[in-house]
Amino acid sequence: MKAPSCCPPSQPSSPAGTEAARGTALLAIAGSPNVGKSVLFNALTGAYATVSNYPGTTVEVMRGQARIGGRQWEVLDTPGMYSLLPSTEEERVSQAILMQQRADVVLHVVDAKNLERMLPLTLQLLEAGLPVILVLNLMDEAERRGIQVNLKRLEQELGIPVVATVSTTGRGVKELRAAIAHYQPRPRTEMLTYGEKLEEGIAAVSELLPPDLELDRRAVALLLLQGDEETAQRLGTGAEVAAVVAEHTRRHAQPLAYLVATRRQRRASELATAALEIPEARDRTTQERLSELLINPWTGIPILALVLYFGLYKFVGGLGAGLAVDLLEHRLFMAHVNPWIQGLVDHNIPWPAARSLIAGEYGLVTLGLRYAVGIILPIVTFFFLAFSVMEDSGYLPRLALLIDRVFKQIGLSGRGVIPMVLGLGCATMATLVTRTLPTRRERVIATLLLAVAVPCSAQMGVIMSLLHARPALFAIWAGVVVLVFLFIGFLAARVLPGEAPHFFMELPPMRLPRLSNVFMKTYTRVEWYLKEILPMFLLASLLIWLGQLTGVFDWLVGVLAHPVTWIGLPPEAGKVFLFGFFRRDYGAAGLYDLDAQGLLTGVQLVVGCIALTLFLPCVAQFLMNIKERGAKMGLAISLFTLVFSFVVAAAINGVLRGLGVHL
């Protein structure tokens, strides 16, 4: 079917012209989440990738360089999207990239075994006049299910190159590189039509659009008719277009977005029927059976407990926070680096204040660098390894699906599991990852929960060493922290304005992780940690040094003595909470020292652990909260956390003492 003569398609600017302006060709990778886009990006670019925020947003975009067909290409891995009509911030960023960057080639990566569901986005990209290559990824999974794809038939029907790949093994990547290198735009042979009334609306809006558009005029008109406010604002279409859109919206009993999506899905079904051979019946694979076990609450929750115990407690806590920290902090920094720096400073810097800034008890090197590299770096590295294994195996999306119903009650969708799990490694890094949540409301709730009730691995490791021999104390501490997490989330979900979260996630296949992919992801995240978080620890050391130099520290300890005694702890615990703000594990270690000296009863110990866990997050997380949520919201979260921690601790202390409990 050809486009109606009333609204002939406009062509975007020549890709060659944009390449000349940039100096390199541009390759954009688009597609739904969990279809292997990032793995394909790594296969094309190697380790030469950077991550940066898209201008004006908190959404991260990966950029890399690749040499393909004798040309230098800049490669963009766009955030996951299901449609060019955006409903999340990630989709808005992806739409903006595809509409404004004018890529020389767009790779639409799809899950081959779910081709029918993903082809509507392919049709949208083609309607927009983009230079598309369709990449059927996860072909091994499709073949395992007995699905056969007629690539030539699909190429003929769509009029674009189609390449089959398995990005995790590299299968088809050579053929994909060849398709990119030899890509030539083909004349369009088909355009979807949407019924006489809607076509009239498309034609009417098209006539009012500016002459020079990034995309096909017809595609832009369709976006506007479906209520795409971002496109309307970017083009400045004005009241006249808005009036035409409103008029044609009233003519239809159903939403225009629904009518358009239905027509595209019908065409996608026709294409899938023509190109796919799907067996009528087959036995379930082992991976499918395992997937069902992971998302079933009766089996998924016990499996989650095992993953948390062996993956986080044993691997991250035991090897990372135990063995690796001992090697780096004690045997490297304490035994060699700090003494060497101390001697170097003592011999070359005559000013005591300057010496203490670099190599004093709270110096930039002796505290800040030692803490960031000797303690937190090994912990988060082991955590990133565990996280990458969960991600590459396909477990993480299933975990999100498992807990989605619970998280909906606290204002988050299943996607919120990612920053919460990351927070058990490093809450500062997890706060940054809240950028991946689709709405501001969800990002605020997640930041609040991370600040109040998610202990990082450094703090949790010390608290567990304090309480592991006293199971009753540990049960009280864990129970209170979990209840606070649920209560704060439940309350925030009902106080903060905004719509309830929606959750839709593509489930990737279960598979054994490839070590090369796991190490590549871990390397990229560790590099990010060093760039983003290390400066914050150095800033924290500077603040501590200033506090000691000016006497502010002693004054703050005196101030904290009042709420500390109010919750039943000795006045000496004031320093514990102050140090807990600068280093979470230092605060817990301070409790350890007080307990070792016999200054704490069992009730005081568990109350102190609860108060310290709920207390202000470390200074690095405090600064990250302000950076991510803004000064007003970041300070409000911190003030609430400060007051709430002492109120809860005082209540627990009162209940335990009132009941005459002796622990």
CSV table of N, CA and C in Angstrom, one decimal, residues 327-466:
chain,number,residue,atom,x,y,z
A,327,LEU,N,43.6,-7.3,52.5
A,327,LEU,CA,44.8,-7.2,51.6
A,327,LEU,C,45.1,-5.7,51.3
A,328,LEU,N,44.0,-5.0,50.8
A,328,LEU,CA,44.2,-3.7,50.4
A,328,LEU,C,44.4,-2.7,51.5
A,329,GLU,N,43.5,-2.7,52.5
A,329,GLU,CA,43.6,-1.7,53.5
A,329,GLU,C,44.7,-2.0,54.5
A,330,HIS,N,44.7,-3.2,55.1
A,330,HIS,CA,45.7,-3.4,56.1
A,330,HIS,C,47.1,-3.7,55.6
A,331,ARG,N,47.2,-4.6,54.6
A,331,ARG,CA,48.5,-5.0,54.1
A,331,ARG,C,49.1,-4.1,53.1
A,332,LEU,N,48.3,-3.2,52.4
A,332,LEU,CA,48.8,-2.3,51.5
A,332,LEU,C,48.9,-0.9,52.1
A,333,PHE,N,47.7,-0.3,52.4
A,333,PHE,CA,47.6,1.1,52.9
A,333,PHE,C,48.3,1.2,54.2
A,334,MET,N,47.8,0.5,55.2
A,334,MET,CA,48.2,0.6,56.6
A,334,MET,C,49.7,0.2,56.7
A,335,ALA,N,50.1,-0.8,56.0
A,335,ALA,CA,51.5,-1.3,56.2
A,335,ALA,C,52.5,-0.5,55.3
A,336,HIS,N,52.1,0.0,54.2
A,336,HIS,CA,53.1,0.5,53.3
A,336,HIS,C,52.7,2.0,52.8
A,337,VAL,N,51.5,2.1,52.2
A,337,VAL,CA,51.2,3.4,51.6
A,337,VAL,C,51.1,4.6,52.6
A,338,ASN,N,50.4,4.4,53.7
A,338,ASN,CA,50.2,5.4,54.7
A,338,ASN,C,51.6,5.8,55.4
A,339,PRO,N,52.4,4.8,55.8
A,339,PRO,CA,53.7,5.2,56.4
A,339,PRO,C,54.6,5.9,55.4
A,340,TRP,N,54.6,5.5,54.1
A,340,TRP,CA,55.4,6.1,53.1
A,340,TRP,C,54.9,7.6,52.9
A,341,ILE,N,53.6,7.8,52.8
A,341,ILE,CA,53.1,9.1,52.6
A,341,ILE,C,53.4,10.0,53.8
A,342,GLN,N,53.2,9.4,55.0
A,342,GLN,CA,53.5,10.1,56.3
A,342,GLN,C,54.9,10.6,56.3
A,343,GLY,N,55.9,9.7,56.0
A,343,GLY,CA,57.3,10.1,56.0
A,343,GLY,C,57.6,11.2,54.9
A,344,LEU,N,57.0,11.0,53.7
A,344,LEU,CA,57.2,12.0,52.6
A,344,LEU,C,56.7,13.3,53.0
A,345,VAL,N,55.5,13.4,53.7
A,345,VAL,CA,55.0,14.7,54.1
A,345,VAL,C,55.8,15.3,55.2
A,346,ASP,N,56.2,14.5,56.2
A,346,ASP,CA,56.9,15.0,57.3
A,346,ASP,C,58.2,15.6,56.9
A,347,HIS,N,58.9,15.1,55.9
A,347,HIS,CA,60.2,15.6,55.4
A,347,HIS,C,60.1,16.8,54.5
A,348,ASN,N,58.9,17.0,53.9
A,348,ASN,CA,58.9,18.0,52.8
A,348,ASN,C,57.9,19.1,53.1
A,349,ILE,N,57.0,19.0,54.0
A,349,ILE,CA,55.9,20.0,54.3
A,349,ILE,C,56.1,20.5,55.7
A,350,PRO,N,56.5,21.8,55.9
A,350,PRO,CA,56.7,22.3,57.2
A,350,PRO,C,55.5,22.6,58.0
A,351,TRP,N,54.3,22.8,57.4
A,351,TRP,CA,53.2,23.3,58.0
A,351,TRP,C,52.3,22.2,58.6
A,352,PRO,N,52.1,22.1,59.9
A,352,PRO,CA,51.3,21.0,60.5
A,352,PRO,C,50.0,20.8,59.9
A,353,ALA,N,49.3,22.0,59.7
A,353,ALA,CA,47.9,21.8,59.2
A,353,ALA,C,47.9,21.2,57.8
A,354,ALA,N,48.9,21.6,56.9
A,354,ALA,CA,48.9,21.0,55.6
A,354,ALA,C,49.3,19.5,55.7
A,355,ARG,N,50.2,19.2,56.7
A,355,ARG,CA,50.6,17.7,56.8
A,355,ARG,C,49.4,16.9,57.2
A,356,SER,N,48.6,17.5,58.1
A,356,SER,CA,47.4,16.7,58.6
A,356,SER,C,46.4,16.6,57.5
A,357,LEU,N,46.3,17.6,56.6
A,357,LEU,CA,45.3,17.5,55.5
A,357,LEU,C,45.7,16.3,54.6
A,358,ILE,N,46.9,16.1,54.3
A,358,ILE,CA,47.3,15.0,53.4
A,358,ILE,C,47.5,13.7,54.1
A,359,ALA,N,48.1,13.7,55.3
A,359,ALA,CA,48.5,12.4,55.9
A,359,ALA,C,48.1,12.3,57.4
A,360,GLY,N,47.2,13.2,57.8
A,360,GLY,CA,46.8,13.1,59.2
A,360,GLY,C,45.8,11.9,59.4
A,361,GLU,N,45.2,11.9,60.6
A,361,GLU,CA,44.3,10.9,61.0
A,361,GLU,C,43.1,10.9,60.0
A,362,TYR,N,42.7,12.1,59.5
A,362,TYR,CA,41.6,12.2,58.6
A,362,TYR,C,42.1,12.8,57.2
A,363,GLY,N,43.3,12.5,56.8
A,363,GLY,CA,43.9,13.1,55.6
A,363,GLY,C,43.3,12.6,54.3
A,364,LEU,N,43.6,13.3,53.3
A,364,LEU,CA,43.1,13.0,52.0
A,364,LEU,C,43.6,11.6,51.5
A,365,VAL,N,44.8,11.3,51.8
A,365,VAL,CA,45.4,10.0,51.4
A,365,VAL,C,45.1,9.0,52.5
A,366,THR,N,45.5,9.3,53.8
A,366,THR,CA,45.4,8.3,54.8
A,366,THR,C,44.0,7.9,55.2
A,367,LEU,N,43.0,8.8,54.9
A,367,LEU,CA,41.6,8.4,55.2
A,367,LEU,C,40.8,8.3,53.9
A,368,GLY,N,40.8,9.4,53.1
A,368,GLY,CA,39.9,9.5,51.9
A,368,GLY,C,40.3,8.4,50.9
A,369,LEU,N,41.6,8.4,50.5
A,369,LEU,CA,42.0,7.5,49.5
A,369,LEU,C,42.0,6.1,50.0
A,370,ARG,N,42.4,5.9,51.2
A,370,ARG,CA,42.4,4.6,51.9
A,370,ARG,C,41.0,4.0,51.9
A,371,TYR,N,40.1,4.9,52.3
A,371,TYR,CA,38.7,4.4,52.5
A,371,TYR,C,38.1,4.0,51.1
A,372,ALA,N,38.3,4.9,50.1
A,372,ALA,CA,37.7,4.7,48.8
A,372,ALA,C,38.3,3.6,48.0
A,373,VAL,N,39.7,3.4,48.1
A,373,VAL,CA,40.4,2.4,47.4
A,373,VAL,C,40.6,1.1,48.2
A,374,GLY,N,40.9,1.3,49.5
A,374,GLY,CA,41.3,0.1,50.3
A,374,GLY,C,40.1,-0.6,50.9
A,375,ILE,N,39.0,0.1,51.1
A,375,ILE,CA,37.8,-0.5,51.7
A,375,ILE,C,36.6,-0.6,50.7
A,376,ILE,N,36.2,0.5,50.2
A,376,ILE,CA,34.9,0.5,49.4
A,376,ILE,C,35.2,-0.1,48.0
A,377,LEU,N,36.3,0.2,47.4
A,377,LEU,CA,36.6,-0.3,46.0
A,377,LEU,C,36.6,-1.9,45.9
A,378,PRO,N,37.2,-2.6,46.8
A,378,PRO,CA,37.1,-4.1,46.7
A,378,PRO,C,35.7,-4.6,47.0
A,379,ILE,N,35.0,-3.9,47.9
A,379,ILE,CA,33.6,-4.3,48.2
A,379,ILE,C,32.7,-4.1,47.0
A,380,VAL,N,32.7,-2.9,46.4
A,380,VAL,CA,31.9,-2.7,45.2
A,380,VAL,C,32.3,-3.5,44.0
A,381,THR,N,33.6,-3.8,43.9
A,381,THR,CA,34.1,-4.6,42.8
A,381,THR,C,33.5,-6.0,42.9
A,382,PHE,N,33.6,-6.6,44.1
A,382,PHE,CA,33.0,-7.9,44.2
A,382,PHE,C,31.5,-7.8,44.1
A,383,PHE,N,30.9,-6.7,44.5
A,383,PHE,CA,29.4,-6.6,44.3
A,383,PHE,C,29.1,-6.5,42.8
A,384,PHE,N,29.9,-5.7,42.1
A,384,PHE,CA,29.6,-5.5,40.7
A,384,PHE,C,29.8,-6.9,39.9
A,385,LEU,N,30.7,-7.7,40.4
A,385,LEU,CA,30.9,-9.0,39.8
A,385,LEU,C,29.6,-9.9,40.0
A,386,ALA,N,29.1,-9.9,41.3
A,386,ALA,CA,27.9,-10.6,41.6
A,386,ALA,C,26.7,-10.1,40.8
A,387,PHE,N,26.6,-8.7,40.8
A,387,PHE,CA,25.5,-8.1,40.1
A,387,PHE,C,25.6,-8.4,38.6
A,388,SER,N,26.7,-8.4,38.0
A,388,SER,CA,26.9,-8.7,36.6
A,388,SER,C,26.5,-10.1,36.2
A,389,VAL,N,26.8,-11.1,37.2
A,389,VAL,CA,26.4,-12.5,37.0
A,389,VAL,C,24.9,-12.6,37.0
A,390,MET,N,24.3,-11.9,38.0
A,390,MET,CA,22.8,-11.9,38.1
A,390,MET,C,22.2,-11.3,36.8
A,391,GLU,N,22.8,-10.2,36.4
A,391,GLU,CA,22.3,-9.5,35.2
A,391,GLU,C,22.4,-10.4,33.9
A,392,ASP,N,23.6,-10.9,33.7
A,392,ASP,CA,23.9,-11.7,32.5
A,392,ASP,C,23.2,-13.0,32.5
A,393,SER,N,22.9,-13.6,33.6
A,393,SER,CA,22.2,-14.9,33.7
A,393,SER,C,20.7,-14.7,33.4
A,394,GLY,N,20.1,-13.5,33.5
A,394,GLY,CA,18.7,-13.3,33.3
A,394,GLY,C,18.0,-13.3,34.6
A,395,TYR,N,18.7,-13.4,35.7
A,395,TYR,CA,18.0,-13.5,37.0
A,395,TYR,C,17.4,-12.2,37.5
A,396,LEU,N,18.1,-11.1,37.2
A,396,LEU,CA,17.7,-9.8,37.7
A,396,LEU,C,16.3,-9.4,37.3
A,397,PRO,N,15.9,-9.5,36.0
A,397,PRO,CA,14.6,-9.1,35.5
A,397,PRO,C,13.5,-10.0,36.2
A,398,ARG,N,13.9,-11.3,36.5
A,398,ARG,CA,12.9,-12.2,37.1
A,398,ARG,C,12.7,-11.8,38.6
A,399,LEU,N,13.8,-11.4,39.2
A,399,LEU,CA,13.7,-10.9,40.6
A,399,LEU,C,12.8,-9.7,40.6
A,400,ALA,N,12.9,-8.8,39.6
A,400,ALA,CA,12.0,-7.6,39.6
A,400,ALA,C,10.6,-8.0,39.4
A,401,LEU,N,10.3,-9.0,38.6
A,401,LEU,CA,9.0,-9.5,38.4
A,401,LEU,C,8.4,-10.1,39.7
A,402,LEU,N,9.3,-10.8,40.4
A,402,LEU,CA,8.9,-11.5,41.6
A,402,LEU,C,8.4,-10.6,42.7
A,403,ILE,N,9.1,-9.4,42.9
A,403,ILE,CA,8.8,-8.5,44.0
A,403,ILE,C,8.0,-7.3,43.5
A,404,ASP,N,7.6,-7.3,42.3
A,404,ASP,CA,6.8,-6.2,41.7
A,404,ASP,C,5.6,-5.9,42.6
A,405,ARG,N,4.9,-6.9,43.0
A,405,ARG,CA,3.6,-6.7,43.7
A,405,ARG,C,3.9,-6.0,45.0
A,406,VAL,N,4.9,-6.5,45.7
A,406,VAL,CA,5.3,-5.9,47.0
A,406,VAL,C,5.7,-4.4,46.8
A,407,PHE,N,6.6,-4.2,45.9
A,407,PHE,CA,7.1,-2.9,45.6
A,407,PHE,C,6.0,-1.9,45.2
A,408,LYS,N,5.0,-2.4,44.5
A,408,LYS,CA,3.9,-1.5,44.2
A,408,LYS,C,3.3,-0.8,45.4
A,409,GLN,N,3.3,-1.5,46.5
A,409,GLN,CA,2.7,-1.0,47.8
A,409,GLN,C,3.6,0.1,48.4
A,410,ILE,N,4.9,0.2,48.0
A,410,ILE,CA,5.7,1.2,48.5
A,410,ILE,C,6.1,2.2,47.4
A,411,GLY,N,5.3,2.3,46.4
A,411,GLY,CA,5.4,3.4,45.4
A,411,GLY,C,6.5,3.1,44.3
A,412,LEU,N,7.0,1.9,44.3
A,412,LEU,CA,8.0,1.5,43.2
A,412,LEU,C,7.4,0.4,42.4
A,413,SER,N,8.0,0.2,41.2
A,413,SER,CA,7.7,-1.0,40.5
A,413,SER,C,8.8,-2.0,40.7
A,414,GLY,N,8.8,-3.1,40.0
A,414,GLY,CA,9.8,-4.1,40.2
A,414,GLY,C,11.2,-3.6,39.7
A,415,ARG,N,11.2,-2.6,38.9
A,415,ARG,CA,12.5,-2.0,38.5
A,415,ARG,C,13.3,-1.4,39.7
A,416,GLY,N,12.6,-1.1,40.7
A,416,GLY,CA,13.2,-0.5,41.9
A,416,GLY,C,14.1,-1.5,42.6
A,417,VAL,N,14.0,-2.8,42.3
A,417,VAL,CA,14.9,-3.8,43.0
A,417,VAL,C,16.3,-3.5,42.6
A,418,ILE,N,16.6,-2.9,41.5
A,418,ILE,CA,18.0,-2.8,41.1
A,418,ILE,C,18.8,-1.8,42.0
A,419,PRO,N,18.3,-0.5,42.2
A,419,PRO,CA,19.0,0.3,43.2
A,419,PRO,C,19.0,-0.2,44.6
A,420,MET,N,17.9,-0.9,45.0
A,420,MET,CA,17.8,-1.5,46.4
A,420,MET,C,18.9,-2.5,46.6
A,421,VAL,N,19.1,-3.4,45.6
A,421,VAL,CA,20.1,-4.5,45.7
A,421,VAL,C,21.5,-3.8,45.7
A,422,LEU,N,21.7,-2.9,44.8
A,422,LEU,CA,22.9,-2.1,44.7
A,422,LEU,C,23.2,-1.4,46.0
A,423,GLY,N,22.2,-0.9,46.7
A,423,GLY,CA,22.4,-0.2,47.9
A,423,GLY,C,23.0,-1.1,49.0
A,424,LEU,N,22.8,-2.4,48.9
A,424,LEU,CA,23.4,-3.3,49.9
A,424,LEU,C,24.9,-3.4,49.6
A,425,GLY,N,25.4,-2.9,48.5
A,425,GLY,CA,26.8,-2.9,48.2
A,425,GLY,C,27.3,-1.5,48.6
A,426,CYS,N,26.8,-0.5,47.9
A,426,CYS,CA,27.2,0.9,48.2
A,426,CYS,C,26.0,1.8,47.9
A,427,ALA,N,25.5,2.4,48.9
A,427,ALA,CA,24.3,3.2,48.8
A,427,ALA,C,24.5,4.5,48.0
A,428,THR,N,25.7,5.0,48.0
A,428,THR,CA,26.1,6.2,47.2
A,428,THR,C,25.9,5.9,45.7
A,429,MET,N,26.5,4.7,45.3
A,429,MET,CA,26.4,4.3,43.9
A,429,MET,C,24.9,4.0,43.6
A,430,ALA,N,24.2,3.4,44.5
A,430,ALA,CA,22.8,3.0,44.3
A,430,ALA,C,21.9,4.3,44.0
A,431,THR,N,22.2,5.3,44.8
A,431,THR,CA,21.5,6.6,44.6
A,431,THR,C,21.7,7.1,43.2
A,432,LEU,N,22.9,7.0,42.7
A,432,LEU,CA,23.1,7.4,41.3
A,432,LEU,C,22.3,6.6,40.3
A,433,VAL,N,22.1,5.3,40.6
A,433,VAL,CA,21.4,4.3,39.7
A,433,VAL,C,19.9,4.6,39.7
A,434,THR,N,19.4,5.3,40.7
A,434,THR,CA,18.0,5.6,40.7
A,434,THR,C,17.6,6.4,39.5
A,435,ARG,N,18.6,6.9,38.7
A,435,ARG,CA,18.3,7.6,37.5
A,435,ARG,C,17.5,6.7,36.5
A,436,THR,N,17.7,5.4,36.7
A,436,THR,CA,17.1,4.5,35.7
A,436,THR,C,15.6,4.3,36.0
A,437,LEU,N,15.1,4.8,37.1
A,437,LEU,CA,13.6,4.7,37.4
A,437,LEU,C,12.9,5.7,36.5
A,438,PRO,N,11.7,5.4,36.0
A,438,PRO,CA,11.1,6.2,35.0
A,438,PRO,C,10.5,7.5,35.4
A,439,THR,N,10.1,7.7,36.7
A,439,THR,CA,9.4,8.9,37.1
A,439,THR,C,10.2,9.5,38.3
A,440,ARG,N,10.0,10.9,38.4
A,440,ARG,CA,10.6,11.6,39.5
A,440,ARG,C,10.1,11.1,40.9
A,441,ARG,N,8.8,10.7,40.9
A,441,ARG,CA,8.2,10.2,42.2
A,441,ARG,C,9.0,9.0,42.6
A,442,GLU,N,9.2,8.0,41.7
A,442,GLU,CA,9.9,6.8,42.0
A,442,GLU,C,11.3,7.1,42.5
A,443,ARG,N,12.0,8.0,41.8
A,443,ARG,CA,13.4,8.3,42.1
A,443,ARG,C,13.5,8.9,43.5
A,444,VAL,N,12.5,9.8,43.9
A,444,VAL,CA,12.5,10.3,45.2
A,444,VAL,C,12.3,9.3,46.3
A,445,ILE,N,11.3,8.4,46.1
A,445,ILE,CA,11.0,7.3,47.0
A,445,ILE,C,12.2,6.4,47.2
A,446,ALA,N,12.8,6.0,46.1
A,446,ALA,CA,14.0,5.1,46.1
A,446,ALA,C,15.1,5.8,46.9
A,447,THR,N,15.4,7.1,46.6
A,447,THR,CA,16.4,7.8,47.3
A,447,THR,C,16.2,7.9,48.8
A,448,LEU,N,14.9,8.1,49.2
A,448,LEU,CA,14.5,8.2,50.6
A,448,LEU,C,14.8,6.8,51.3
A,449,LEU,N,14.3,5.7,50.6
A,449,LEU,CA,14.5,4.4,51.2
A,449,LEU,C,16.0,4.0,51.3
A,450,LEU,N,16.8,4.4,50.4
A,450,LEU,CA,18.2,4.1,50.4
A,450,LEU,C,18.9,4.9,51.6
A,451,ALA,N,18.4,6.1,51.8
A,451,ALA,CA,19.0,7.0,52.9
A,451,ALA,C,18.6,6.4,54.3
A,452,VAL,N,17.3,5.9,54.4
A,452,VAL,CA,16.8,5.6,55.7
A,452,VAL,C,17.1,4.1,56.1
A,453,ALA,N,16.8,3.2,55.2
A,453,ALA,CA,16.7,1.8,55.7
A,453,ALA,C,17.5,0.8,54.9
A,454,VAL,N,18.5,1.2,54.1
A,454,VAL,CA,19.3,0.2,53.3
A,454,VAL,C,20.7,0.3,53.8
A,455,PRO,N,21.2,-0.5,54.6
A,455,PRO,CA,22.6,-0.5,55.1
A,455,PRO,C,23.5,-0.9,54.0
A,456,CYS,N,24.6,-0.2,53.8
A,456,CYS,CA,25.6,-0.6,52.8
A,456,CYS,C,26.4,-1.8,53.4
A,457,SER,N,27.2,-2.5,52.5
A,457,SER,CA,27.9,-3.7,52.9
A,457,SER,C,28.9,-3.4,54.0
A,458,ALA,N,29.6,-2.2,53.9
A,458,ALA,CA,30.6,-1.9,54.9
A,458,ALA,C,30.0,-1.8,56.3
A,459,GLN,N,28.9,-1.1,56.4
A,459,GLN,CA,28.2,-1.0,57.7
A,459,GLN,C,27.6,-2.3,58.2
A,460,MET,N,27.0,-3.0,57.2
A,460,MET,CA,26.3,-4.2,57.6
A,460,MET,C,27.3,-5.3,58.0
A,461,GLY,N,28.5,-5.3,57.4
A,461,GLY,CA,29.5,-6.3,57.8
A,461,GLY,C,29.9,-6.1,59.2
A,462,VAL,N,30.1,-4.9,59.7
A,462,VAL,CA,30.5,-4.6,61.1
A,462,VAL,C,29.3,-5.0,62.0
A,463,ILE,N,28.1,-4.6,61.7
A,463,ILE,CA,26.9,-4.8,62.5
A,463,ILE,C,26.7,-6.3,62.7
A,464,MET,N,26.9,-7.1,61.6
A,464,MET,CA,26.7,-8.5,61.6
A,464,MET,C,27.8,-9.2,62.5
A,465,SER,N,29.0,-8.6,62.5
A,465,SER,CA,30.1,-9.2,63.3
A,465,SER,C,29.7,-8.9,64.8
A,466,LEU,N,29.0,-7.8,65.1
A,466,LEU,CA,28.6,-7.4,66.4
A,466,LEU,C,27.5,-8.3,66.9
